[in-house]
Amino acid sequence: MGRTCKFSFHVAVVAAAIFYIYFSTVFVFIDRWFGLGSSPGMLNAAVFTFIALVSISSYRRAIYTDPGRVPSSFVPDVEDADTPIHEIKRKNCLQGGDLRYCQKCSHYKPPRAHHCRICNRCVLRMDHHCVWMNNCVGHGNYKIFFVFVFYAVLACVYSLVLLVGSATVDSHQDAEDSSRIIHVISGLLLVPLCLALGFFLGWHFYLILQNKTTIEYYEGVRAMWLAEKGGQIYSHPYDIGTFENLTAILGPKVLCWLCPTSGHIGSGLRFKTKYDAIMGLSTPD
């Protein structure tokens, strides 16, 4: 489902950074190191352009893709024998069974859905609200968001390598002042971006392997503490195995995991848990 996007200062900053990194990489770093007219120059320019286009495409899709909204008609069926666990309450370990009602939206919300005070609505499998996208990251756009971060890291690392190579060539030649300024500004921009985005990518890859959201991770820390305090062992209910966790987030087709397309499975109103196999329940819609 698409969504309209109002002007956002943070989105404008990201767009400006992408524009600057692309043109400085292609028309300064590659040109100074190899020469755009040479075969290595054209090859590097083509590869970097491809990575940049995928990054821009995935970023745009992540912004305009609805993360998933709870249908106004959604009401948990308390008499449905096939879904005895309506909510895995991480605050008191395993299964609480309490139905979840959002006072602000005035309707029930399914497991893993949370209310975003910025978007002013409940979001399915909400991970966090990203100001850099002016959108929530949730069930509908999490995979696209992860792909964007992956290609953004790849582009920044690639650009940084080209910057170092270009600066090395310039050190043996009489470089123009404008070229040196671009190298310095780009270095000050790329080094923090590589570190920050690299950490962010590693963090979300860890979450995917555990089939957790950022919200669930912090709730799980408290749940684990409460479980240990009560002499119990906490286990994240949505952790269904490494490969199934990956396919649940990135989609069933492995070759499409890094494609900038939505790979979410089901409606987002119910998710498979590790208890489903024990109870003989079917997979979510």
mmCIF file of C-alpha atoms in Angstrom:
data_model
loop_
_atom_site.group_PDB
_atom_site.id
_atom_site.type_symbol
_atom_site.label_atom_id
_atom_site.label_comp_id
_atom_site.label_asym_id
_atom_site.label_seq_id
_atom_site.Cartn_x
_atom_site.Cartn_y
_atom_site.Cartn_z
ATOM 1 C CA MET A 1 0.000 0.000 0.000
ATOM 2 C CA GLY A 2 1.415 3.369 -0.928
ATOM 3 C CA ARG A 3 1.484 6.502 1.166
ATOM 4 C CA THR A 4 1.924 10.192 0.577
ATOM 5 C CA CYS A 5 5.045 11.804 1.951
ATOM 6 C CA LYS A 6 5.234 15.401 3.149
ATOM 7 C CA PHE A 7 8.440 17.352 2.862
ATOM 8 C CA SER A 8 10.978 16.337 5.464
ATOM 9 C CA PHE A 9 14.239 18.061 6.292
ATOM 10 C CA HIS A 10 15.856 14.716 7.138
ATOM 11 C CA VAL A 11 14.853 13.184 3.800
ATOM 12 C CA ALA A 12 16.291 16.239 2.025
ATOM 13 C CA VAL A 13 19.580 15.795 3.917
ATOM 14 C CA VAL A 14 19.797 12.132 2.868
ATOM 15 C CA ALA A 15 19.021 13.023 -0.757
ATOM 16 C CA ALA A 16 21.693 15.738 -0.731
ATOM 17 C CA ALA A 17 24.251 13.328 0.785
ATOM 18 C CA ILE A 18 23.496 10.692 -1.860
ATOM 19 C CA PHE A 19 23.804 13.289 -4.633
ATOM 20 C CA TYR A 20 27.112 14.614 -3.286
ATOM 21 C CA ILE A 21 28.672 11.184 -2.708
ATOM 22 C CA TYR A 22 27.692 9.966 -6.167
ATOM 23 C CA PHE A 23 29.060 12.932 -8.118
ATOM 24 C CA SER A 24 32.234 13.252 -6.049
ATOM 25 C CA THR A 25 32.897 9.518 -6.441
ATOM 26 C CA VAL A 26 32.306 9.321 -10.180
ATOM 27 C CA PHE A 27 33.542 12.706 -11.382
ATOM 28 C CA VAL A 28 36.378 13.237 -8.903
ATOM 29 C CA PHE A 29 37.646 9.998 -7.337
ATOM 30 C CA ILE A 30 37.246 7.680 -10.325
ATOM 31 C CA ASP A 31 38.252 10.365 -12.799
ATOM 32 C CA ARG A 32 41.378 11.320 -10.824
ATOM 33 C CA TRP A 33 42.424 7.718 -10.188
ATOM 34 C CA PHE A 34 41.632 5.955 -13.474
ATOM 35 C CA GLY A 35 40.190 8.540 -15.831
ATOM 36 C CA LEU A 36 36.542 8.213 -16.864
ATOM 37 C CA GLY A 37 37.545 7.511 -20.460
ATOM 38 C CA SER A 38 39.621 4.433 -19.530
ATOM 39 C CA SER A 39 38.281 0.886 -19.249
ATOM 40 C CA PRO A 40 38.863 0.655 -15.450
ATOM 41 C CA GLY A 41 37.262 4.081 -15.054
ATOM 42 C CA MET A 42 34.144 3.171 -17.028
ATOM 43 C CA LEU A 43 33.864 -0.186 -15.235
ATOM 44 C CA ASN A 44 34.088 1.373 -11.779
ATOM 45 C CA ALA A 45 31.682 4.138 -12.769
ATOM 46 C CA ALA A 46 29.174 1.584 -14.069
ATOM 47 C CA VAL A 47 29.400 -0.587 -10.946
ATOM 48 C CA PHE A 48 29.113 2.355 -8.563
ATOM 49 C CA THR A 49 26.212 3.794 -10.565
ATOM 50 C CA PHE A 50 24.378 0.474 -10.320
ATOM 51 C CA ILE A 51 24.864 0.348 -6.534
ATOM 52 C CA ALA A 52 23.748 3.974 -6.238
ATOM 53 C CA LEU A 53 20.614 3.361 -8.319
ATOM 54 C CA VAL A 54 19.642 0.337 -6.219
ATOM 55 C CA SER A 55 20.222 2.369 -3.052
ATOM 56 C CA ILE A 56 18.071 5.243 -4.321
ATOM 57 C CA SER A 57 15.352 2.876 -5.518
ATOM 58 C CA SER A 58 15.174 0.995 -2.222
ATOM 59 C CA TYR A 59 15.267 4.252 -0.238
ATOM 60 C CA ARG A 60 12.384 5.674 -2.237
ATOM 61 C CA ARG A 61 10.356 2.473 -1.876
ATOM 62 C CA ALA A 62 11.004 2.360 1.868
ATOM 63 C CA ILE A 63 9.695 5.919 2.172
ATOM 64 C CA TYR A 64 6.550 5.422 0.109
ATOM 65 C CA THR A 65 5.654 1.877 1.184
ATOM 66 C CA ASP A 66 3.124 1.705 3.975
ATOM 67 C CA PRO A 67 4.699 -0.215 6.882
ATOM 68 C CA GLY A 68 1.362 -1.851 7.583
ATOM 69 C CA ARG A 69 -1.736 -0.489 9.260
ATOM 70 C CA VAL A 70 -4.190 -2.378 11.453
ATOM 71 C CA PRO A 71 -7.551 -2.727 9.652
ATOM 72 C CA SER A 72 -10.276 -0.747 11.381
ATOM 73 C CA SER A 73 -12.405 -3.894 11.316
ATOM 74 C CA PHE A 74 -9.791 -6.025 13.085
ATOM 75 C CA VAL A 75 -11.171 -7.852 16.099
ATOM 76 C CA PRO A 76 -9.396 -10.862 17.640
ATOM 77 C CA ASP A 77 -11.529 -13.970 17.569
ATOM 78 C CA VAL A 78 -11.380 -15.158 21.163
ATOM 79 C CA GLU A 79 -13.397 -18.245 20.284
ATOM 80 C CA ASP A 80 -11.083 -19.391 17.493
ATOM 81 C CA ALA A 81 -9.592 -22.683 18.637
ATOM 82 C CA ASP A 82 -6.828 -22.427 16.049
ATOM 83 C CA THR A 83 -5.291 -19.358 17.662
ATOM 84 C CA PRO A 84 -5.202 -19.953 21.427
ATOM 85 C CA ILE A 85 -2.242 -17.610 21.873
ATOM 86 C CA HIS A 86 -3.460 -14.135 21.021
ATOM 87 C CA GLU A 87 -0.410 -12.361 22.326
ATOM 88 C CA ILE A 88 2.971 -13.498 23.540
ATOM 89 C CA LYS A 89 3.548 -11.089 26.386
ATOM 90 C CA ARG A 90 7.252 -10.483 26.607
ATOM 91 C CA LYS A 91 6.815 -8.560 29.833
ATOM 92 C CA ASN A 92 5.864 -11.677 31.765
ATOM 93 C CA CYS A 93 7.801 -14.314 29.866
ATOM 94 C CA LEU A 94 5.810 -16.714 27.763
ATOM 95 C CA GLN A 95 2.088 -16.576 27.124
ATOM 96 C CA GLY A 96 -0.166 -14.037 28.715
ATOM 97 C CA GLY A 97 -3.106 -14.272 26.350
ATOM 98 C CA ASP A 98 -4.391 -10.763 27.078
ATOM 99 C CA LEU A 99 -6.035 -9.034 24.142
ATOM 100 C CA ARG A 100 -4.325 -5.801 23.192
ATOM 101 C CA TYR A 101 -6.355 -2.633 22.804
ATOM 102 C CA CYS A 102 -4.977 0.722 21.683
ATOM 103 C CA GLN A 103 -6.600 3.543 23.613
ATOM 104 C CA LYS A 104 -5.340 6.159 21.141
ATOM 105 C CA CYS A 105 -6.626 4.403 18.014
ATOM 106 C CA SER A 106 -9.695 3.014 19.810
ATOM 107 C CA HIS A 107 -9.399 -0.484 18.365
ATOM 108 C CA TYR A 108 -7.744 -3.822 19.027
ATOM 109 C CA LYS A 109 -4.256 -4.400 17.754
ATOM 110 C CA PRO A 110 -2.665 -7.746 16.824
ATOM 111 C CA PRO A 111 0.547 -9.167 18.306
ATOM 112 C CA ARG A 112 3.747 -7.241 17.470
ATOM 113 C CA ALA A 113 1.804 -4.124 16.474
ATOM 114 C CA HIS A 114 2.621 -0.878 18.285
ATOM 115 C CA HIS A 115 1.306 2.648 18.250
ATOM 116 C CA CYS A 116 3.582 5.254 16.691
ATOM 117 C CA ARG A 117 3.043 8.650 18.269
ATOM 118 C CA ILE A 118 4.629 10.396 15.264
ATOM 119 C CA CYS A 119 2.500 8.670 12.611
ATOM 120 C CA ASN A 120 -0.412 8.665 15.089
ATOM 121 C CA ARG A 121 -1.498 5.117 14.275
ATOM 122 C CA CYS A 122 -0.712 1.513 15.067
ATOM 123 C CA VAL A 123 1.907 -0.129 12.843
ATOM 124 C CA LEU A 124 2.080 -3.862 12.148
ATOM 125 C CA ARG A 125 5.270 -5.505 13.448
ATOM 126 C CA MET A 126 6.682 -2.088 14.184
ATOM 127 C CA ASP A 127 10.465 -1.863 14.473
ATOM 128 C CA HIS A 128 10.970 1.878 14.884
ATOM 129 C CA HIS A 129 10.068 5.234 13.398
ATOM 130 C CA CYS A 130 12.853 6.437 11.106
ATOM 131 C CA VAL A 131 13.096 10.220 10.856
ATOM 132 C CA TRP A 132 15.539 9.819 7.936
ATOM 133 C CA MET A 133 12.699 8.261 5.915
ATOM 134 C CA ASN A 134 9.836 10.213 7.463
ATOM 135 C CA ASN A 135 8.126 6.856 7.853
ATOM 136 C CA CYS A 136 7.827 3.934 10.234
ATOM 137 C CA VAL A 137 9.734 0.722 9.621
ATOM 138 C CA GLY A 138 7.318 -2.167 9.977
ATOM 139 C CA HIS A 139 5.885 -5.312 8.449
ATOM 140 C CA GLY A 140 5.340 -3.878 4.974
ATOM 141 C CA ASN A 141 8.677 -2.140 4.384
ATOM 142 C CA TYR A 142 11.220 -3.709 6.761
ATOM 143 C CA LYS A 143 12.825 -5.823 4.044
ATOM 144 C CA ILE A 144 13.154 -2.835 1.697
ATOM 145 C CA PHE A 145 14.611 -0.777 4.549
ATOM 146 C CA PHE A 146 17.204 -3.485 5.273
ATOM 147 C CA VAL A 147 18.154 -3.709 1.583
ATOM 148 C CA PHE A 148 18.609 0.068 1.461
ATOM 149 C CA VAL A 149 20.950 -0.002 4.475
ATOM 150 C CA PHE A 150 22.935 -2.870 2.904
ATOM 151 C CA TYR A 151 23.494 -1.060 -0.405
ATOM 152 C CA ALA A 152 24.122 2.235 1.373
ATOM 153 C CA VAL A 153 26.947 0.590 3.342
ATOM 154 C CA LEU A 154 28.292 -1.008 0.170
ATOM 155 C CA ALA A 155 28.220 2.339 -1.664
ATOM 156 C CA CYS A 156 29.923 4.205 1.189
ATOM 157 C CA VAL A 157 32.698 1.614 1.556
ATOM 158 C CA TYR A 158 33.216 1.530 -2.227
ATOM 159 C CA SER A 159 33.357 5.334 -2.370
ATOM 160 C CA LEU A 160 35.801 5.449 0.545
ATOM 161 C CA VAL A 161 38.137 2.984 -1.208
ATOM 162 C CA LEU A 162 38.017 5.104 -4.367
ATOM 163 C CA LEU A 163 38.646 8.235 -2.307
ATOM 164 C CA VAL A 164 41.798 6.703 -0.785
ATOM 165 C CA GLY A 165 43.034 5.593 -4.202
ATOM 166 C CA SER A 166 42.331 9.018 -5.698
ATOM 167 C CA ALA A 167 44.034 10.806 -2.795
ATOM 168 C CA THR A 168 47.089 8.570 -3.199
ATOM 169 C CA VAL A 169 47.368 9.522 -6.874
ATOM 170 C CA ASP A 170 46.907 13.209 -6.037
ATOM 171 C CA SER A 171 49.688 13.039 -3.451
ATOM 172 C CA HIS A 172 52.132 12.240 -6.256
ATOM 173 C CA GLN A 173 50.783 14.983 -8.504
ATOM 174 C CA ASP A 174 49.926 18.644 -8.198
ATOM 175 C CA ALA A 175 46.308 18.400 -7.145
ATOM 176 C CA GLU A 176 43.966 21.374 -7.481
ATOM 177 C CA ASP A 177 42.737 23.041 -4.307
ATOM 178 C CA SER A 178 39.115 22.247 -5.194
ATOM 179 C CA SER A 179 39.987 18.571 -5.554
ATOM 180 C CA ARG A 180 41.654 18.529 -2.126
ATOM 181 C CA ILE A 181 38.650 20.219 -0.539
ATOM 182 C CA ILE A 182 36.317 17.599 -2.037
ATOM 183 C CA HIS A 183 38.568 14.827 -0.727
ATOM 184 C CA VAL A 184 38.569 16.291 2.782
ATOM 185 C CA ILE A 185 34.812 16.927 2.891
ATOM 186 C CA SER A 186 34.070 13.471 1.473
ATOM 187 C CA GLY A 187 36.388 11.824 3.992
ATOM 188 C CA LEU A 188 34.698 13.622 6.881
ATOM 189 C CA LEU A 189 31.343 12.457 5.520
ATOM 190 C CA LEU A 190 32.156 8.906 4.471
ATOM 191 C CA VAL A 191 34.124 7.683 7.498
ATOM 192 C CA PRO A 192 31.305 8.383 10.033
ATOM 193 C CA LEU A 193 28.715 7.051 7.565
ATOM 194 C CA CYS A 194 30.614 3.794 7.067
ATOM 195 C CA LEU A 195 30.905 3.294 10.817
ATOM 196 C CA ALA A 196 27.326 4.267 11.663
ATOM 197 C CA LEU A 197 25.647 2.435 8.784
ATOM 198 C CA GLY A 198 27.911 -0.588 9.244
ATOM 199 C CA PHE A 199 26.874 -0.853 12.890
ATOM 200 C CA PHE A 200 23.219 -0.319 11.904
ATOM 201 C CA LEU A 201 23.438 -3.054 9.259
ATOM 202 C CA GLY A 202 25.005 -5.487 11.721
ATOM 203 C CA TRP A 203 22.360 -4.667 14.319
ATOM 204 C CA HIS A 204 19.439 -5.348 11.985
ATOM 205 C CA PHE A 205 21.069 -8.492 10.607
ATOM 206 C CA TYR A 206 21.266 -9.742 14.192
ATOM 207 C CA LEU A 207 17.582 -8.874 14.696
ATOM 208 C CA ILE A 208 16.631 -10.736 11.513
ATOM 209 C CA LEU A 209 18.530 -13.840 12.629
ATOM 210 C CA GLN A 210 16.573 -13.725 15.905
ATOM 211 C CA ASN A 211 13.282 -12.680 14.232
ATOM 212 C CA LYS A 212 13.013 -9.712 16.560
ATOM 213 C CA THR A 213 12.166 -6.072 16.144
ATOM 214 C CA THR A 214 14.064 -3.319 17.930
ATOM 215 C CA ILE A 215 11.088 -2.876 20.257
ATOM 216 C CA GLU A 216 10.955 -6.611 20.974
ATOM 217 C CA TYR A 217 14.674 -6.687 21.717
ATOM 218 C CA TYR A 218 14.345 -4.142 24.517
ATOM 219 C CA GLU A 219 11.141 -5.751 25.780
ATOM 220 C CA GLY A 220 12.949 -9.099 25.691
ATOM 221 C CA VAL A 221 15.742 -7.744 27.898
ATOM 222 C CA ARG A 222 13.185 -6.928 30.576
ATOM 223 C CA ALA A 223 11.354 -10.219 30.039
ATOM 224 C CA MET A 224 14.608 -12.144 30.464
ATOM 225 C CA TRP A 225 15.330 -10.301 33.694
ATOM 226 C CA LEU A 226 11.842 -11.028 35.031
ATOM 227 C CA ALA A 227 12.114 -14.669 33.983
ATOM 228 C CA GLU A 228 15.454 -15.135 35.721
ATOM 229 C CA LYS A 229 14.086 -13.400 38.786
ATOM 230 C CA GLY A 230 11.202 -15.897 38.860
ATOM 231 C CA GLY A 231 13.443 -18.895 38.234
ATOM 232 C CA GLN A 232 12.307 -19.345 34.636
ATOM 233 C CA ILE A 233 14.024 -19.280 31.253
ATOM 234 C CA TYR A 234 12.858 -16.740 28.692
ATOM 235 C CA SER A 235 12.765 -17.677 25.024
ATOM 236 C CA HIS A 236 11.737 -15.306 22.245
ATOM 237 C CA PRO A 237 8.477 -16.805 20.889
ATOM 238 C CA TYR A 238 8.981 -15.722 17.263
ATOM 239 C CA ASP A 239 12.433 -17.281 16.919
ATOM 240 C CA ILE A 240 11.566 -20.237 14.658
ATOM 241 C CA GLY A 241 15.064 -21.154 13.476
ATOM 242 C CA THR A 242 17.769 -19.261 11.597
ATOM 243 C CA PHE A 243 16.708 -20.056 8.031
ATOM 244 C CA GLU A 244 12.984 -19.660 8.731
ATOM 245 C CA ASN A 245 13.693 -16.362 10.466
ATOM 246 C CA LEU A 246 15.535 -15.168 7.356
ATOM 247 C CA THR A 247 12.759 -16.258 4.992
ATOM 248 C CA ALA A 248 10.099 -14.764 7.251
ATOM 249 C CA ILE A 249 11.722 -11.329 6.883
ATOM 250 C CA LEU A 250 13.519 -11.391 3.521
ATOM 251 C CA GLY A 251 11.097 -13.648 1.665
ATOM 252 C CA PRO A 252 11.092 -17.303 0.554
ATOM 253 C CA LYS A 253 13.253 -16.713 -2.551
ATOM 254 C CA VAL A 254 16.900 -16.581 -1.492
ATOM 255 C CA LEU A 255 18.029 -15.036 -4.796
ATOM 256 C CA CYS A 256 15.672 -12.101 -4.168
ATOM 257 C CA TRP A 257 16.827 -11.325 -0.631
ATOM 258 C CA LEU A 258 18.909 -8.345 -1.762
ATOM 259 C CA CYS A 259 16.444 -7.115 -4.375
ATOM 260 C CA PRO A 260 14.726 -3.791 -3.533
ATOM 261 C CA THR A 261 11.281 -5.388 -3.412
ATOM 262 C CA SER A 262 8.890 -6.072 -0.586
ATOM 263 C CA GLY A 263 9.316 -9.601 0.760
ATOM 264 C CA HIS A 264 6.920 -9.627 3.709
ATOM 265 C CA ILE A 265 4.807 -12.712 4.200
ATOM 266 C CA GLY A 266 1.165 -12.720 5.276
ATOM 267 C CA SER A 267 -1.140 -9.954 6.410
ATOM 268 C CA GLY A 268 0.880 -9.031 9.488
ATOM 269 C CA LEU A 269 -2.050 -9.788 11.786
ATOM 270 C CA ARG A 270 -0.561 -13.053 12.994
ATOM 271 C CA PHE A 271 2.959 -14.480 12.912
ATOM 272 C CA LYS A 272 4.276 -17.983 13.237
ATOM 273 C CA THR A 273 5.687 -18.830 16.658
ATOM 274 C CA LYS A 274 7.785 -21.703 17.958
ATOM 275 C CA TYR A 275 4.661 -23.026 19.691
ATOM 276 C CA ASP A 276 2.709 -23.525 16.457
ATOM 277 C CA ALA A 277 4.397 -26.825 15.604
ATOM 278 C CA ILE A 278 3.752 -28.121 19.114
ATOM 279 C CA MET A 279 0.076 -27.180 18.975
ATOM 280 C CA GLY A 280 -0.343 -28.168 15.340
ATOM 281 C CA LEU A 281 -1.308 -24.693 14.190
ATOM 282 C CA SER A 282 -1.206 -23.530 10.593
ATOM 283 C CA THR A 283 1.124 -20.825 9.325
ATOM 284 C CA PRO A 284 -0.102 -17.210 9.364
ATOM 285 C CA ASP A 285 -2.182 -15.820 6.528
#
